[in-house]
Coordinates of C-alpha atoms and ligand atoms in Angstrom, one line a residue:
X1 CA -146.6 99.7 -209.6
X2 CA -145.6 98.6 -206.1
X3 CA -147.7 95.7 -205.8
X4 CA -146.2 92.2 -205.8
X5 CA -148.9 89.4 -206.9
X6 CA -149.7 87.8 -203.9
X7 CA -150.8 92.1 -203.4
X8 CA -153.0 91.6 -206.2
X9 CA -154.8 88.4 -204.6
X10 CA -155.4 90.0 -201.6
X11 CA -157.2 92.6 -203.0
X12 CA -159.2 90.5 -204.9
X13 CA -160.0 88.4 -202.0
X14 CA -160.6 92.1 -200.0
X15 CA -162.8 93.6 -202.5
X16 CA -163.6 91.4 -205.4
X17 CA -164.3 87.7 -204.5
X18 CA -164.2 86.6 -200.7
X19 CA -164.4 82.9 -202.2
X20 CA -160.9 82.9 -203.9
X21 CA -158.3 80.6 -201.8
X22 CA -154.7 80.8 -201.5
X23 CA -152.0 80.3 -199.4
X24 CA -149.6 82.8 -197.9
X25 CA -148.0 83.9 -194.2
X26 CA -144.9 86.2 -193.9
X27 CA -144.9 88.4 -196.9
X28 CA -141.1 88.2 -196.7
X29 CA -139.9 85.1 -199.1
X30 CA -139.0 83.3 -195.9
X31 CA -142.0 81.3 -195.5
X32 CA -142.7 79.5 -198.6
X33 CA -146.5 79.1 -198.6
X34 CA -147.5 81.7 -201.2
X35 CA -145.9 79.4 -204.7
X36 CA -148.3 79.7 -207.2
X37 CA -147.4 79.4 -211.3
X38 CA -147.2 83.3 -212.5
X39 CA -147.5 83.4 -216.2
X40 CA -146.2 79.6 -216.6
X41 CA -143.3 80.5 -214.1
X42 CA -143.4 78.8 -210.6
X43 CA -142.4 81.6 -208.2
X44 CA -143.2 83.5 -204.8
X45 CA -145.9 85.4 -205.4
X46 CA -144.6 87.6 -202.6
X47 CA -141.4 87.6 -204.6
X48 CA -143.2 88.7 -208.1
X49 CA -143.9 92.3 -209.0
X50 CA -147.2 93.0 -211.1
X51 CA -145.2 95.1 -212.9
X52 CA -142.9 92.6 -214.4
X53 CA -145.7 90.6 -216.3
X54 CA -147.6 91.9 -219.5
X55 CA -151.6 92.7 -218.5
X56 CA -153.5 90.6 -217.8
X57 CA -151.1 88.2 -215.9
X58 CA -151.7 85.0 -215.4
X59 CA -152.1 83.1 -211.7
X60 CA -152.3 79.5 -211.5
X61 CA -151.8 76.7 -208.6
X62 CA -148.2 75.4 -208.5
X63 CA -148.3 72.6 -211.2
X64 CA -147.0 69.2 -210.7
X65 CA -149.5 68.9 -207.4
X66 CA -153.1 68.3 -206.7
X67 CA -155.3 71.0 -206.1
X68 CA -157.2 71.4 -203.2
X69 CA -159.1 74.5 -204.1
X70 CA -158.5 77.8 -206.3
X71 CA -154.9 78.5 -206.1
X72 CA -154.3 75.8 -202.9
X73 CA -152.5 73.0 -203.4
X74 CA -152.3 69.5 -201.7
X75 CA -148.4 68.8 -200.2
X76 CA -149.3 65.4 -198.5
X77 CA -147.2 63.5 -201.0
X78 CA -144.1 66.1 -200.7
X79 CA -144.6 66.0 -197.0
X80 CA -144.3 62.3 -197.1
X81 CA -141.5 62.4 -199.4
X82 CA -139.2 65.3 -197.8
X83 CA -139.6 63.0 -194.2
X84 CA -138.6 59.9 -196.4
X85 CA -135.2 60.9 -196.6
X86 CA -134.5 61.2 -192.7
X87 CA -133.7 64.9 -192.8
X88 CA -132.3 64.7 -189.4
X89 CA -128.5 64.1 -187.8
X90 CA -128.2 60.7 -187.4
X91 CA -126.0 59.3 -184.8
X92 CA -124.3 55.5 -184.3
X93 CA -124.1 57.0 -180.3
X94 CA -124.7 59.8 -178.9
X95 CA -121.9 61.5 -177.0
X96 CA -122.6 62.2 -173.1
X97 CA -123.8 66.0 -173.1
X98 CA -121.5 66.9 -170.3
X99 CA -118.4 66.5 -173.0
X100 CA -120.0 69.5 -175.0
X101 CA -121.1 70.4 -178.2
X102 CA -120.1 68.4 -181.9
X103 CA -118.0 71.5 -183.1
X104 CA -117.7 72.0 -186.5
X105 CA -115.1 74.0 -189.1
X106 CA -116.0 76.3 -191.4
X107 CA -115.1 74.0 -194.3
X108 CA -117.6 71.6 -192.3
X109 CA -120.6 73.6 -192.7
X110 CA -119.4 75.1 -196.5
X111 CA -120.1 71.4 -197.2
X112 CA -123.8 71.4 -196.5
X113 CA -125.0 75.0 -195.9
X114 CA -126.3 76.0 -199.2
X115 CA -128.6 72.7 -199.4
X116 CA -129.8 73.9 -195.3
X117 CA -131.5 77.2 -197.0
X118 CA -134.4 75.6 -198.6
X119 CA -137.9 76.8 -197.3
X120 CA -139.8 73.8 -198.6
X121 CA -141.9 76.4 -200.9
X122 CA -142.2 73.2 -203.5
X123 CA -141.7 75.5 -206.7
X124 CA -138.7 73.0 -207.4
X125 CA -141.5 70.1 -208.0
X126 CA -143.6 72.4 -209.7
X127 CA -140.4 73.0 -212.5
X128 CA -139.5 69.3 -212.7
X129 CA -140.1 67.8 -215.9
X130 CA -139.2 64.5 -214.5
X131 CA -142.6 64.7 -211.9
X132 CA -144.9 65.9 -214.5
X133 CA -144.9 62.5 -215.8
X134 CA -143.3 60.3 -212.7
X135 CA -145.4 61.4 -209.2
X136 CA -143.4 59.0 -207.6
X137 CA -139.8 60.7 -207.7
X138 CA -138.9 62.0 -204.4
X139 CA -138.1 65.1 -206.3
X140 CA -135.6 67.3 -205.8
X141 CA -135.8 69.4 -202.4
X142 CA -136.0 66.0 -200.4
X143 CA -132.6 65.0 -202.2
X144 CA -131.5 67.9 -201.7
X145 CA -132.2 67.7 -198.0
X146 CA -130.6 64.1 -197.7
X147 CA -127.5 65.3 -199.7
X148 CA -127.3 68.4 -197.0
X149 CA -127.5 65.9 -193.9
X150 CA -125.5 63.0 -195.7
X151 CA -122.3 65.8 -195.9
X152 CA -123.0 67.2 -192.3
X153 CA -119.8 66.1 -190.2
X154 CA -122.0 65.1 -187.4
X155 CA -124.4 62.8 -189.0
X156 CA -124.3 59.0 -189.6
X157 CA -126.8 58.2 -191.5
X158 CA -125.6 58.2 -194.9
X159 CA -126.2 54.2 -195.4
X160 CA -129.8 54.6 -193.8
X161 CA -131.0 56.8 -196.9
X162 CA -129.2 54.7 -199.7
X163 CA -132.1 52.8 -200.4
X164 CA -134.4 56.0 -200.0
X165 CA -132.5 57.7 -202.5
X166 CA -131.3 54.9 -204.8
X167 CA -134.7 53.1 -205.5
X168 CA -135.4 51.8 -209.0
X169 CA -138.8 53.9 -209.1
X170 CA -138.7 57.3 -207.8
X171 CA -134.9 57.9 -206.7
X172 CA -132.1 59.9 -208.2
X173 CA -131.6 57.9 -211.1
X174 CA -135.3 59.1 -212.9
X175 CA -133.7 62.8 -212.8
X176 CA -132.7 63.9 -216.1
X177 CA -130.8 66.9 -215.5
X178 CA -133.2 69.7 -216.7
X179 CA -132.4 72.3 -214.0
X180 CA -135.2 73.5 -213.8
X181 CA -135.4 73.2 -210.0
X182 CA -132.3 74.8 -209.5
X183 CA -133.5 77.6 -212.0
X184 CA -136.7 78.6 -210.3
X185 CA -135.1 78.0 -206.8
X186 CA -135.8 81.7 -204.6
X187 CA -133.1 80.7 -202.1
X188 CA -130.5 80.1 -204.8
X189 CA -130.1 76.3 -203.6
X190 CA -129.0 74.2 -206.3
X191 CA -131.2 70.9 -206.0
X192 CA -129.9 69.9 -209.2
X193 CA -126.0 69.9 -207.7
X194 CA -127.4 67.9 -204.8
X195 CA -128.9 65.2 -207.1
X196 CA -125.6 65.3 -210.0
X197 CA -123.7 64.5 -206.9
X198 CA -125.7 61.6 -205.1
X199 CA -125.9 60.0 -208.2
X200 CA -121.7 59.8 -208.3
X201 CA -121.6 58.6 -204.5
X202 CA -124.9 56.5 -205.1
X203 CA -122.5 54.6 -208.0
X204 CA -119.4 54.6 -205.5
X205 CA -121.0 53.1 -202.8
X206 CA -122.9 50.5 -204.8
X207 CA -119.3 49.0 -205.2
X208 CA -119.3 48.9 -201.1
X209 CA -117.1 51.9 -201.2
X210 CA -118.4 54.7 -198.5
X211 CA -116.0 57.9 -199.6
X212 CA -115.4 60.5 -196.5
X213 CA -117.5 63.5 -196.3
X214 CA -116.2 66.6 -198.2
X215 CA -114.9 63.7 -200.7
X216 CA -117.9 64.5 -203.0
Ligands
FES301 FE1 -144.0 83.7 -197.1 FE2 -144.3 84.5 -199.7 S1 -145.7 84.7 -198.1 S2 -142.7 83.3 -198.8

């Protein structure tokens, strides 16, 4: 009754079936490497009791992605797609170190922290409806990413993703609004927030208007 899925698959890799491949590392939820699909459901399977799913359950690799092998996964494309988006603080210059840190206020970092607790685990793109049928949407943990660094007060680089995030094929504009990111999310981020919202400054700034952080 104490076992949590990913328990189950490493007892069957233990005892059962050496062979059987999946991923996993901290056991915690912190990590994000043990997603799988747990009766239809994308979830951690660190994160999932046995207990909580009629017998026999049902483990499957995270859909929406490749697979590799058993329950492994290939993440090249969300790799490619999260470092699209230039999830780092962009600067126009760089202030000389000796003048100290680029403080922030509270209501600074209310802006963007929710968007900063994602782990990458992918189940977001393994719930979106949109990338069952379009690979090429960036998906939404990468815009969610862009939307936590375009409303950092130290970053610059809001004009450098427009076109990243704005694309005719694969950029906020294919997302319908399902949810479903935002639904299965472990970390309680809400991707689909992140996307609702890029999409309004997206249309602002397409009329050459950039609004001021904490505007949107
Ligand atoms: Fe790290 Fe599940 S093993 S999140």
């Amino acid at each position: 009754p104490d076992w949590v899925v990913l328990d189950a698959l490493n007892y069957i890799k233990d005892e059962i079936d050496p062979t059987l491949s999946h991923r996993w590392s901290c056991r915690m939820g912190v990590c994000g490497s043990c997603g799988m699909m747990v009766n239809g459901t994308p979830m951690l399977t660190c994160n999932a009791f046995v207990r909580d799913y009629p017998d026999p359950g049902r483990v499957s690799p995270l859909a929406n992605f490749p697979i590799v092998r058993d329950l492994v996964v290939e993440l090249d494309s969300f790799m490619d797609k999260l470092s699209s988006v230039k999830p780092w603080i962009i600067r126009k210059a760089e202030k000389d170190p000796s003048l100290g840190e680029y403080l922030q206020s509270p209501e600074d970092l209310d802006l963007f922290k929710q968007y900063s607790m994602c782990i990458n685990c992918t189940l977001c793109y393994a719930a979106c409806p949109v990338l069952a049928h379009d690979p090429e949407f960036v998906g939404p943990a990468a815009i969610a990413l862009a939307h936590r660094y375009n409303q950092d007060s130290r970053d610059a680089g809001e004009a450098e993703r427009f076109d990243i995030v704005n694309s005719g094929e694969g950029g906020v504009w294919a997302c319908s609004y399902a949810n479903e990111c935002s639904e299965v999310c472990p970390k309680h981020v809400d991707p689909a927030q992140a996307v609702q919202r890029m999409k309004l400054t997206s249309a602002v700034q397409w009329l050459g208007v950039w609004p001021k952080k904490g505007s949107k």
